[in-house]
């Protein structure tokens, strides 16, 4: 089964071209995951940011792992079905970047 997963992941990466996608500014690619961390001045601002990202994620039907607390938010994106990165992950990261640039989170 493990070999099948690896082959499926390789096929998806070829189909979607994730290997040639650029990592959006402010994001890091770590072990087949896109990760970003954002800093805020308080808890309310971090929650407001998480709420905005949650709405965007629902619209995209692609849901990142999000953790947040007083003054921070961490986001991890990957495609669960292939246990790695697909084109949709890079697109969501880019849309989150655009969202952060369009809105003021204190």
Protein backbone atom coordinates (compact mmCIF):
# COMPACT_ATOMS: atom_id res chain seq x y z
CA UNK A 1 0.00 0.00 0.00
CA UNK A 2 2.82 2.39 0.80
CA UNK A 3 4.29 1.95 -2.71
CA UNK A 4 0.86 2.69 -4.23
CA UNK A 5 0.68 5.96 -2.27
CA UNK A 6 4.10 7.00 -3.52
CA UNK A 7 3.09 6.27 -7.13
CA UNK A 8 -0.20 8.16 -6.71
CA UNK A 9 1.67 11.12 -5.25
CA UNK A 10 4.17 11.11 -8.13
CA UNK A 11 1.32 10.94 -10.66
CA UNK A 12 -0.57 13.81 -9.02
CA UNK A 13 2.58 15.92 -8.90
CA UNK A 14 3.12 15.31 -12.62
CA UNK A 15 -0.51 16.02 -13.47
CA UNK A 16 -0.77 19.19 -11.41
CA UNK A 17 2.81 20.35 -11.86
CA UNK A 18 3.44 21.04 -8.18
CA UNK A 19 7.14 20.45 -8.68
CA UNK A 20 7.40 23.58 -10.84
CA UNK A 21 5.14 25.82 -8.77
CA UNK A 22 6.80 28.71 -6.98
CA UNK A 23 6.35 28.94 -3.24
CA UNK A 24 4.48 32.19 -2.51
CA UNK A 25 6.32 34.96 -0.66
CA UNK A 26 6.25 34.44 3.09
CA UNK A 27 5.64 30.70 2.76
CA UNK A 28 8.11 27.86 3.21
CA UNK A 29 7.99 24.41 1.70
CA UNK A 30 8.91 21.94 4.44
CA UNK A 31 8.58 18.18 3.95
CA UNK A 32 5.82 18.28 1.33
CA UNK A 33 3.95 20.99 3.20
CA UNK A 34 3.52 24.72 2.66
CA UNK A 35 3.85 26.57 5.95
CA UNK A 36 3.51 30.19 7.01
CA UNK A 37 3.43 32.03 10.30
CA UNK A 38 1.88 35.44 10.87
CA UNK A 39 2.32 37.81 13.82
CA UNK A 40 -0.37 40.06 15.28
CA UNK A 41 -0.61 42.61 18.05
CA UNK A 42 -3.29 40.71 20.00
CA UNK A 43 -5.58 37.70 20.12
CA UNK A 44 -8.53 39.41 18.46
CA UNK A 45 -6.48 40.32 15.38
CA UNK A 46 -5.20 36.74 15.06
CA UNK A 47 -8.77 35.43 15.31
CA UNK A 48 -10.01 37.94 12.75
CA UNK A 49 -7.31 36.69 10.37
CA UNK A 50 -8.26 33.06 11.02
CA UNK A 51 -11.91 33.88 10.35
CA UNK A 52 -10.98 35.46 6.99
CA UNK A 53 -8.82 32.47 6.03
CA UNK A 54 -11.61 30.09 7.11
CA UNK A 55 -14.08 31.83 4.81
CA UNK A 56 -11.61 31.73 1.91
CA UNK A 57 -10.93 28.05 2.57
CA UNK A 58 -14.63 27.24 2.47
CA UNK A 59 -14.98 29.10 -0.84
CA UNK A 60 -12.03 27.14 -2.26
CA UNK A 61 -13.16 23.86 -0.67
CA UNK A 62 -9.56 23.37 0.43
CA UNK A 63 -8.92 23.43 4.16
CA UNK A 64 -5.52 24.12 5.72
CA UNK A 65 -4.42 23.16 9.20
CA UNK A 66 -4.54 26.35 11.28
CA UNK A 67 -3.33 27.01 14.80
CA UNK A 68 -3.45 30.38 16.49
CA UNK A 69 -3.22 32.11 19.83
CA UNK A 70 -2.33 35.47 21.29
CA UNK A 71 -0.42 37.35 18.59
CA UNK A 72 0.22 34.51 16.12
CA UNK A 73 -1.27 32.25 13.48
CA UNK A 74 0.40 29.23 11.86
CA UNK A 75 -0.94 27.74 8.64
CA UNK A 76 0.01 24.40 7.11
CA UNK A 77 -1.28 23.41 3.67
CA UNK A 78 -1.07 20.05 1.91
CA UNK A 79 -3.37 17.70 0.04
CA UNK A 80 -4.44 14.95 2.40
CA UNK A 81 -5.39 12.53 -0.39
CA UNK A 82 -1.81 12.34 -1.69
CA UNK A 83 -0.07 13.25 1.57
CA UNK A 84 1.84 15.95 -0.26
CA UNK A 85 1.54 19.05 -2.40
CA UNK A 86 -0.72 19.64 -5.37
CA UNK A 87 -1.38 22.72 -7.47
CA UNK A 88 -4.39 23.61 -5.31
CA UNK A 89 -2.09 24.00 -2.29
CA UNK A 90 0.02 26.64 -4.02
CA UNK A 91 -3.11 28.41 -5.25
CA UNK A 92 -4.60 28.55 -1.75
CA UNK A 93 -1.31 29.84 -0.29
CA UNK A 94 -1.20 32.57 -2.94
CA UNK A 95 -4.82 33.54 -2.23
CA UNK A 96 -4.07 33.73 1.49
CA UNK A 97 -1.13 36.00 0.69
CA UNK A 98 -3.39 38.23 -1.41
CA UNK A 99 -5.97 38.26 1.39
CA UNK A 100 -3.38 39.39 3.93
CA UNK A 101 -2.23 42.18 1.62
CA UNK A 102 -5.78 43.41 0.95
CA UNK A 103 -7.00 43.53 4.56
CA UNK A 104 -5.52 45.25 7.57
CA UNK A 105 -4.98 42.92 10.50
CA UNK A 106 -3.46 44.83 13.42
